[in-house]
Tab-separated table of C-alpha atoms and ligand atoms in Angstrom:
chain	number	residue	atom	x	y	z
A	765	MET	CA	-20.870	56.671	-35.145
A	766	TYR	CA	-19.649	60.138	-36.126
A	767	ASN	CA	-20.631	62.475	-38.971
A	768	SER	CA	-18.284	64.317	-41.301
A	769	PHE	CA	-18.532	67.831	-42.737
A	770	ILE	CA	-16.482	70.021	-45.049
A	771	SER	CA	-14.516	72.325	-42.764
A	772	GLY	CA	-12.589	74.161	-45.516
A	773	THR	CA	-12.179	74.396	-49.280
A	774	GLY	CA	-9.504	75.741	-51.613
A	775	SER	CA	-8.752	75.830	-55.319
A	776	TYR	CA	-6.010	76.808	-57.698
A	777	LEU	CA	-6.001	77.567	-61.413
A	778	PRO	CA	-2.657	78.018	-63.190
A	779	GLU	CA	-1.915	81.462	-64.587
A	780	LYS	CA	-1.786	80.671	-68.287
A	781	ILE	CA	-5.127	80.983	-70.101
A	782	LEU	CA	-6.045	79.341	-73.417
A	783	SER	CA	-9.028	80.971	-75.128
A	784	ASN	CA	-11.279	79.569	-77.858
A	785	LYS	CA	-9.630	82.089	-80.205
A	786	ASP	CA	-6.201	80.620	-79.337
A	787	LEU	CA	-7.534	77.163	-80.234
A	788	GLU	CA	-8.498	78.449	-83.697
A	789	ASP	CA	-4.748	78.582	-84.433
A	790	LEU	CA	-4.278	74.941	-83.408
A	791	VAL	CA	-7.237	73.051	-84.932
A	792	GLU	CA	-10.100	73.675	-87.358
A	793	THR	CA	-12.615	75.148	-84.943
A	794	ASN	CA	-14.078	78.499	-83.927
A	795	ASP	CA	-15.183	80.387	-80.846
A	796	GLN	CA	-18.850	80.256	-81.858
A	797	TRP	CA	-18.876	76.441	-82.270
A	798	ILE	CA	-17.114	75.837	-78.947
A	799	THR	CA	-19.305	78.329	-77.070
A	800	GLU	CA	-22.578	77.022	-78.509
A	801	ARG	CA	-21.734	73.308	-78.192
A	802	THR	CA	-19.982	73.365	-74.804
A	803	GLY	CA	-20.369	76.717	-72.992
A	804	ILE	CA	-16.585	76.903	-72.556
A	805	LYS	CA	-14.795	80.208	-73.350
A	806	THR	CA	-11.383	79.814	-71.689
A	807	ARG	CA	-9.433	77.194	-69.760
A	808	HIS	CA	-6.202	77.335	-67.705
A	809	LEU	CA	-3.029	75.466	-68.602
A	810	ALA	CA	-0.206	74.409	-66.304
A	811	SER	CA	3.172	75.915	-67.220
A	812	ASP	CA	5.999	73.609	-68.328
A	813	SER	CA	7.389	73.637	-64.803
A	814	GLU	CA	4.056	72.894	-63.079
A	815	ALA	CA	2.887	69.326	-62.411
A	816	THR	CA	-0.332	68.068	-60.828
A	817	SER	CA	1.202	68.081	-57.332
A	818	ASP	CA	2.006	71.802	-57.659
A	819	LEU	CA	-1.626	72.636	-58.448
A	820	ALA	CA	-2.801	70.295	-55.663
A	821	TYR	CA	-0.400	71.849	-53.151
A	822	HIS	CA	-1.726	75.400	-53.688
A	823	ALA	CA	-5.381	74.294	-53.471
A	824	SER	CA	-4.667	72.217	-50.345
A	825	GLN	CA	-2.903	75.050	-48.531
A	826	LYS	CA	-5.994	77.238	-49.029
A	827	ALA	CA	-8.359	74.465	-47.882
A	828	ILE	CA	-6.365	73.767	-44.709
A	829	GLN	CA	-6.226	77.493	-43.961
A	830	ALA	CA	-9.986	77.875	-44.549
A	831	ALA	CA	-10.588	74.974	-42.143
A	832	ASP	CA	-8.510	76.879	-39.570
A	833	LEU	CA	-6.152	73.914	-39.241
A	834	LYS	CA	-2.434	73.254	-39.577
A	835	PRO	CA	-0.975	70.693	-42.027
A	836	THR	CA	0.015	68.587	-39.009
A	837	ASP	CA	-3.717	68.253	-38.093
A	838	ILE	CA	-4.360	66.309	-41.330
A	839	GLU	CA	-4.455	62.520	-40.796
A	840	MET	CA	-5.029	61.250	-44.330
A	841	ILE	CA	-4.668	62.567	-47.895
A	842	ILE	CA	-6.677	61.183	-50.800
A	843	LEU	CA	-5.785	62.702	-54.157
A	844	ALA	CA	-8.051	61.965	-57.131
A	845	THR	CA	-6.338	62.317	-60.497
A	846	VAL	CA	-5.779	60.712	-63.898
A	847	THR	CA	-2.650	62.825	-64.423
A	848	PRO	CA	-0.292	61.913	-61.568
A	849	ASP	CA	3.175	63.507	-61.537
A	850	GLN	CA	4.559	60.028	-62.267
A	851	MET	CA	3.492	56.383	-61.807
A	852	MET	CA	5.259	56.207	-58.448
A	853	PRO	CA	5.571	57.553	-55.881
A	854	SER	CA	1.959	58.709	-55.713
A	855	THR	CA	1.167	62.387	-56.160
A	856	ALA	CA	-0.537	62.295	-52.736
A	857	CYS	CA	2.868	61.477	-51.163
A	858	VAL	CA	4.503	64.386	-53.023
A	859	VAL	CA	1.818	66.739	-51.679
A	860	GLN	CA	2.090	65.254	-48.149
A	861	GLU	CA	5.797	65.971	-48.024
A	862	ARG	CA	5.431	69.496	-49.389
A	863	LEU	CA	2.607	70.427	-47.035
A	864	GLY	CA	4.475	69.000	-44.053
A	865	CYS	CA	1.733	66.593	-42.959
A	866	LYS	CA	3.199	64.026	-40.563
A	867	ASP	CA	2.574	60.258	-40.311
A	868	VAL	CA	-0.469	60.274	-42.568
A	869	MET	CA	-1.876	57.686	-44.914
A	870	ALA	CA	-1.652	59.207	-48.430
A	871	PHE	CA	-2.726	57.704	-51.736
A	872	ASP	CA	-3.952	58.513	-55.241
A	873	LEU	CA	-7.375	57.444	-56.438
A	874	THR	CA	-8.340	56.837	-60.074
A	875	ALA	CA	-11.992	57.317	-60.954
A	876	ALA	CA	-11.485	60.035	-63.603
A	877	CYS	CA	-14.048	62.856	-63.384
A	878	SER	CA	-15.931	61.099	-60.551
A	879	GLY	CA	-12.677	60.878	-58.562
A	880	PHE	CA	-13.371	63.691	-56.112
A	881	LEU	CA	-16.758	62.233	-55.148
A	882	TYR	CA	-15.294	58.731	-54.817
A	883	ALA	CA	-12.554	60.217	-52.585
A	884	LEU	CA	-15.055	62.132	-50.409
A	885	THR	CA	-17.077	58.936	-50.015
A	886	ILE	CA	-14.013	57.026	-48.756
A	887	ALA	CA	-13.012	59.876	-46.446
A	888	ASP	CA	-16.545	60.016	-45.028
A	889	GLN	CA	-16.320	56.321	-44.052
A	890	PHE	CA	-13.083	56.856	-42.115
A	891	ILE	CA	-14.574	59.819	-40.239
A	892	LYS	CA	-17.766	57.853	-39.538
A	893	ALA	CA	-15.703	54.951	-38.184
A	894	GLY	CA	-14.160	57.351	-35.669
A	895	THR	CA	-10.524	56.583	-36.580
A	896	HIS	CA	-9.795	59.940	-38.285
A	897	LYS	CA	-10.786	63.552	-37.557
A	898	HIS	CA	-9.398	65.520	-40.517
A	899	ILE	CA	-8.903	64.151	-44.044
A	900	LEU	CA	-7.628	66.200	-46.975
A	901	VAL	CA	-9.482	65.319	-50.192
A	902	ILE	CA	-8.040	66.688	-53.434
A	903	GLY	CA	-9.058	66.637	-57.099
A	904	ALA	CA	-6.131	67.792	-59.260
A	905	GLU	CA	-5.319	67.483	-62.937
A	906	ALA	CA	-2.800	68.618	-65.529
A	907	LEU	CA	-4.913	67.275	-68.396
A	908	SER	CA	-3.048	69.352	-70.978
A	909	ARG	CA	-0.275	66.731	-70.663
A	910	ILE	CA	-2.521	63.914	-71.974
A	911	ILE	CA	-4.571	65.803	-74.562
A	912	ASN	CA	-3.787	65.753	-78.257
A	913	PHE	CA	-3.822	69.387	-79.392
A	914	LYS	CA	-4.415	68.129	-82.954
A	915	ASP	CA	-7.746	66.486	-81.993
A	916	ARG	CA	-10.460	69.150	-82.115
A	917	GLU	CA	-13.045	66.981	-80.393
A	918	THR	CA	-11.036	66.717	-77.168
A	919	CYS	CA	-8.594	69.631	-77.017
A	920	ILE	CA	-11.347	72.244	-76.830
A	921	LEU	CA	-12.895	70.663	-73.735
A	922	PHE	CA	-10.194	70.206	-71.148
A	923	GLY	CA	-8.227	72.432	-68.749
A	924	ASP	CA	-5.851	72.167	-65.785
A	925	GLY	CA	-6.562	72.986	-62.132
A	926	ALA	CA	-7.023	71.692	-58.615
A	927	GLY	CA	-9.598	71.849	-55.841
A	928	ALA	CA	-9.384	70.565	-52.287
A	929	ALA	CA	-11.606	70.111	-49.252
A	930	VAL	CA	-10.879	69.151	-45.676
A	931	LEU	CA	-13.416	66.646	-44.388
A	932	SER	CA	-13.585	66.840	-40.595
A	933	ARG	CA	-15.484	65.157	-37.772
A	934	ALA	CA	-18.693	67.134	-37.108
A	935	GLU	CA	-19.727	68.192	-33.614
A	936	GLN	CA	-22.687	66.266	-32.186
A	937	ASN	CA	-25.949	67.900	-33.458
A	938	SER	CA	-24.057	69.984	-36.034
A	939	LYS	CA	-26.253	70.977	-38.982
A	940	SER	CA	-23.253	70.675	-41.336
A	941	GLN	CA	-22.701	67.066	-42.417
A	942	VAL	CA	-22.292	64.678	-45.314
A	943	VAL	CA	-25.716	63.057	-45.495
A	944	SER	CA	-25.491	60.337	-48.120
A	945	HIS	CA	-23.678	59.109	-51.224
A	946	HIS	CA	-24.184	56.700	-54.090
A	947	MET	CA	-21.277	55.803	-56.428
A	948	ARG	CA	-21.348	53.610	-59.540
A	949	ALA	CA	-19.058	52.052	-62.145
A	950	ASP	CA	-20.006	50.549	-65.495
A	951	GLY	CA	-16.902	49.023	-67.094
A	952	LYS	CA	-18.929	47.852	-70.118
A	953	LEU	CA	-18.750	51.440	-71.367
A	954	GLY	CA	-15.059	51.918	-70.564
A	955	HIS	CA	-14.145	52.058	-74.263
A	956	LEU	CA	-15.944	55.415	-74.666
A	957	LEU	CA	-13.196	57.389	-72.922
A	958	THR	CA	-9.672	55.968	-72.785
A	959	LEU	CA	-5.980	56.634	-72.495
A	960	SER	CA	-4.821	53.109	-73.283
A	961	ALA	CA	-1.067	53.568	-73.793
A	962	GLY	CA	1.500	53.889	-71.013
A	963	GLY	CA	0.157	51.145	-68.732
A	964	SER	CA	1.042	47.460	-68.397
A	965	ARG	CA	-1.069	46.347	-71.374
A	966	LYS	CA	0.376	48.820	-73.845
A	967	PRO	CA	3.683	50.262	-72.641
A	968	ILE	CA	4.974	53.328	-74.498
A	969	THR	CA	6.952	52.448	-77.646
A	970	HIS	CA	8.328	54.533	-80.486
A	971	GLU	CA	5.412	53.304	-82.595
A	972	ILE	CA	2.870	54.578	-80.061
A	973	LEU	CA	4.506	57.988	-80.041
A	974	ASP	CA	4.728	58.068	-83.865
A	975	ASN	CA	0.949	57.419	-84.040
A	976	ASP	CA	0.066	59.937	-81.278
A	977	ASP	CA	-1.513	57.080	-79.307
A	978	GLN	CA	-0.342	58.423	-75.941
A	979	TYR	CA	-3.351	60.755	-75.717
A	980	VAL	CA	-6.987	60.633	-74.567
A	981	GLU	CA	-9.499	59.182	-77.033
A	982	MET	CA	-13.189	59.884	-76.680
A	983	LYS	CA	-16.558	58.995	-78.204
A	984	GLY	CA	-18.147	62.319	-77.262
A	985	ARG	CA	-21.691	61.808	-78.514
A	986	GLU	CA	-22.195	58.484	-76.664
A	987	ILE	CA	-20.749	59.915	-73.442
A	988	PHE	CA	-23.024	62.939	-73.761
A	989	LYS	CA	-26.197	60.822	-73.554
A	990	TYR	CA	-24.856	58.571	-70.787
A	991	ALA	CA	-23.771	61.590	-68.705
A	992	ILE	CA	-27.246	63.113	-68.603
A	993	ARG	CA	-28.926	59.810	-67.762
A	994	THR	CA	-26.509	58.660	-65.072
A	995	MET	CA	-26.133	61.993	-63.225
A	996	ALA	CA	-29.933	62.434	-63.071
A	997	SER	CA	-30.359	58.832	-61.932
A	998	CYS	CA	-27.634	59.077	-59.228
A	999	CYS	CA	-29.203	62.303	-57.905
A	1000	ASN	CA	-32.644	60.659	-57.751
A	1001	HIS	CA	-31.159	57.626	-55.992
A	1002	VAL	CA	-29.597	59.747	-53.238
A	1003	LEU	CA	-32.729	61.851	-52.823
A	1004	ASP	CA	-35.056	58.814	-52.717
A	1005	SER	CA	-32.940	57.094	-50.096
A	1006	ASN	CA	-33.245	60.207	-47.911
A	1007	LYS	CA	-36.933	60.828	-48.704
A	1008	LEU	CA	-36.101	64.245	-50.146
A	1009	ASN	CA	-37.065	65.853	-53.436
A	1010	MET	CA	-35.222	68.262	-55.694
A	1011	ASN	CA	-37.090	71.321	-54.399
A	1012	GLU	CA	-35.417	70.795	-51.010
A	1013	ILE	CA	-31.970	71.142	-52.619
A	1014	ASP	CA	-30.410	74.632	-52.394
A	1015	TRP	CA	-27.472	74.066	-54.769
A	1016	LEU	CA	-26.518	71.426	-57.300
A	1017	ILE	CA	-22.872	71.171	-58.354
A	1018	PRO	CA	-22.476	68.878	-61.357
A	1019	HIS	CA	-19.250	67.787	-63.054
A	1020	GLN	CA	-18.371	70.649	-65.428
A	1021	ALA	CA	-18.070	68.912	-68.811
A	1022	ASN	CA	-20.523	70.645	-71.113
A	1023	LEU	CA	-23.216	73.273	-70.463
A	1024	ARG	CA	-25.645	71.351	-72.693
A	1025	ILE	CA	-25.183	68.213	-70.534
A	1026	ILE	CA	-25.883	70.282	-67.400
A	1027	ASP	CA	-28.892	71.924	-69.018
A	1028	ALA	CA	-30.403	68.587	-70.147
A	1029	MET	CA	-29.774	67.037	-66.712
A	1030	ALA	CA	-31.481	70.026	-65.039
A	1031	LYS	CA	-34.521	69.497	-67.282
A	1032	GLN	CA	-34.659	65.772	-66.423
A	1033	LEU	CA	-34.503	66.618	-62.718
A	1034	ASN	CA	-36.910	69.531	-63.154
A	1035	PHE	CA	-34.402	71.747	-61.314
A	1036	PRO	CA	-33.803	75.461	-62.059
A	1037	MET	CA	-30.486	76.417	-63.717
A	1038	GLU	CA	-30.202	79.410	-61.293
A	1039	LYS	CA	-29.521	76.940	-58.458
A	1040	ILE	CA	-26.821	75.072	-60.370
A	1041	VAL	CA	-23.195	76.122	-59.897
A	1042	VAL	CA	-21.622	76.491	-63.343
A	1043	ASN	CA	-18.054	77.713	-63.856
A	1044	LEU	CA	-16.949	75.789	-66.947
A	1045	ASP	CA	-16.948	78.963	-69.046
A	1046	HIS	CA	-13.581	79.888	-67.468
A	1047	THR	CA	-12.227	76.460	-66.388
A	1048	GLY	CA	-13.248	73.965	-69.075
A	1049	ASN	CA	-13.399	70.346	-67.951
A	1050	THR	CA	-10.701	69.732	-65.313
A	1051	SER	CA	-11.852	66.117	-64.648
A	1052	ALA	CA	-11.508	65.251	-60.919
A	1053	ALA	CA	-10.953	68.938	-60.117
A	1054	THR	CA	-14.195	70.398	-61.529
A	1055	ILE	CA	-16.416	69.824	-58.494
A	1056	PRO	CA	-13.986	70.975	-55.761
A	1057	ILE	CA	-13.075	74.083	-57.795
A	1058	ALA	CA	-16.753	74.946	-58.389
A	1059	LEU	CA	-17.546	74.271	-54.708
A	1060	ASP	CA	-14.697	76.483	-53.516
A	1061	GLU	CA	-15.634	79.332	-55.866
A	1062	ALA	CA	-19.295	79.168	-54.786
A	1063	VAL	CA	-18.342	79.138	-51.097
A	1064	ARG	CA	-15.922	82.055	-51.470
A	1065	GLU	CA	-18.477	84.045	-53.506
A	1066	GLY	CA	-20.901	83.583	-50.589
A	1067	LYS	CA	-23.425	81.663	-52.696
A	1068	ILE	CA	-23.291	78.461	-50.658
A	1069	GLN	CA	-24.066	79.030	-46.975
A	1070	ARG	CA	-23.682	76.767	-43.918
A	1071	GLY	CA	-26.702	74.533	-43.384
A	1072	GLN	CA	-27.820	74.542	-47.035
A	1073	ASN	CA	-28.528	71.287	-48.859
A	1074	VAL	CA	-25.883	70.819	-51.546
A	1075	LEU	CA	-25.988	67.956	-54.030
A	1076	LEU	CA	-22.820	67.023	-55.960
A	1077	THR	CA	-22.913	64.774	-59.020
A	1078	ALA	CA	-20.351	63.507	-61.523
A	1079	PHE	CA	-19.637	61.074	-64.351
A	1080	GLY	CA	-16.368	60.145	-66.004
A	1081	ALA	CA	-14.136	57.544	-67.638
A	1082	GLY	CA	-14.734	54.052	-66.370
A	1083	LEU	CA	-17.470	54.843	-66.873
A	1084	THR	CA	-17.912	55.995	-63.300
A	1085	SER	CA	-20.597	58.209	-61.801
A	1086	GLY	CA	-22.121	59.193	-58.496
A	1087	SER	CA	-23.902	61.723	-56.302
A	1088	LEU	CA	-23.201	62.987	-52.813
A	1089	LEU	CA	-25.612	64.955	-50.644
A	1090	MET	CA	-24.408	67.180	-47.818
A	1091	ARG	CA	-25.659	69.918	-45.590
A	1092	TYR	CA	-22.824	72.357	-46.092
B	1258	UT7	O1	-15.548	64.298	-68.466
B	1258	UT7	C1	-16.100	63.598	-69.531
B	1258	UT7	C2	-15.435	64.020	-70.790
B	1258	UT7	N1	-16.183	63.949	-71.988
B	1258	UT7	C3	-17.311	64.615	-72.256
B	1258	UT7	O2	-17.916	65.212	-71.424
B	1258	UT7	C4	-17.788	64.582	-73.685
B	1258	UT7	C5	-19.270	64.744	-73.824
B	1258	UT7	N2	-19.600	65.120	-75.187
B	1258	UT7	C6	-19.599	66.383	-75.614
B	1258	UT7	O3	-19.379	67.303	-74.848
B	1258	UT7	C7	-19.964	66.650	-77.056
B	1258	UT7	O4	-20.342	65.421	-77.668
B	1258	UT7	C8	-18.814	67.310	-77.882
B	1258	UT7	C9	-18.617	68.738	-77.410
B	1258	UT7	C10	-17.536	66.519	-77.726
B	1258	UT7	C11	-19.205	67.359	-79.351
B	1258	UT7	O5	-20.442	68.067	-79.505
B	1258	UT7	P1	-21.618	67.422	-80.370
B	1258	UT7	O6	-22.702	68.400	-80.403
B	1258	UT7	O7	-21.906	66.062	-79.826
B	1258	UT7	O8	-20.956	67.368	-81.800
B	1258	UT7	P2	-20.807	66.120	-82.775
B	1258	UT7	O9	-19.770	65.194	-82.269
B	1258	UT7	O10	-22.172	65.575	-83.058
B	1258	UT7	O11	-20.234	66.834	-84.060
B	1258	UT7	C12	-21.024	67.747	-84.834
B	1258	UT7	C13	-20.131	68.306	-85.922
B	1258	UT7	C14	-19.331	67.238	-86.653
B	1258	UT7	O12	-19.278	67.619	-88.020
B	1258	UT7	P3	-20.273	66.961	-89.101
B	1258	UT7	O13	-19.979	65.488	-89.069
B	1258	UT7	O14	-21.640	67.313	-88.652
B	1258	UT7	O15	-19.852	67.630	-90.366
B	1258	UT7	C15	-17.960	67.330	-86.053
B	1258	UT7	O16	-16.948	66.898	-86.927
B	1258	UT7	O17	-19.171	69.193	-85.352
B	1258	UT7	C16	-17.848	68.821	-85.794
B	1258	UT7	N3	-16.908	69.157	-84.733
B	1258	UT7	C17	-16.356	70.383	-84.605
B	1258	UT7	N4	-16.488	71.511	-85.330
B	1258	UT7	C18	-15.807	72.612	-84.931
B	1258	UT7	C19	-16.427	68.364	-83.737
B	1258	UT7	N5	-15.588	69.056	-82.954
B	1258	UT7	C20	-15.511	70.316	-83.479
B	1258	UT7	C21	-14.820	71.474	-83.112
B	1258	UT7	N6	-14.992	72.604	-83.851
B	1258	UT7	N7	-14.002	71.526	-82.029
């Protein structure tokens, strides 16, 4: 049995920035409310000519370069997204072609904001099995395409962006490795966060478009409580199964949805905010991309060092959630 480790990370945020002040022109809201209730100040938006695969491509190039590899070294691509370029072909195949990766298995994965952790978990199994040495794992979203900019409860939260990591086979006795993961799904609560139109149950019709039903709908308050509970519980599960406690964790990277969710989760885990990577002030919630973007920024800023214990945790539509522990 082999171990996997993250050999390189990359991220990409589109150029265009939407500030809280800009949102004041679109819906009845204000900078103070958004800042106090979410911690978000600005978010990035894809241009009209940019799709999810474009964001994913830029992040992936950086990750492959950071891993000191060539695109032809990559043997599998897993791309987590809820905003694919189109229904088919998969966005992973678009990225594969553009990067120039040869003869790889490439597919999209849908687990909303937990998507990157689900994808890392799958990649880890293939490395452990010994069949693959280098797997590109991407979280990429152009959420601005599925958000209703007339709905003040959702449009203030979300942004566009992509993050990527190369998961590689670790050398024997390497201190860098994915240690453990625990992923969950609770479909009972699926109705709390939905985009129900555009699939096989409710194909797009003129009526759907007339009613603005092609956008994300969310019960924010209910998700808020669930998010705190499930992320804390997933973290405890992973730690317990490895006989570790929170004070042995160097960095915690949670899904970047709301600073108050992160704060409440930190209190439940009795973990200091100084050791939590937070970047939502300038990214907003980029769904599957939040964790790989935050990880890449923290690595490039020199915060996260090789050999440190890093715990990742997420929740999202599904409702899905999970935690993954690695020694970076
Ligand atoms: O990746 C997962 C995605 N989803 C989430 O993470 C959502 C999690 N939930 C949240 O982040 C928070 O619930 C929100 C930020 C969405 C809302 O914050 P809240 O503190 O739960 O506010 P609330 O829904 O309890 O609303 C409080 C008030 C309401 O007015 P009344 O009824 O008290 O008069 C809302 O109508 O704030 C009003 N409100 C706003 N006011 C100004 C709601 N949205 C806005 C807004 N600007 N954008």
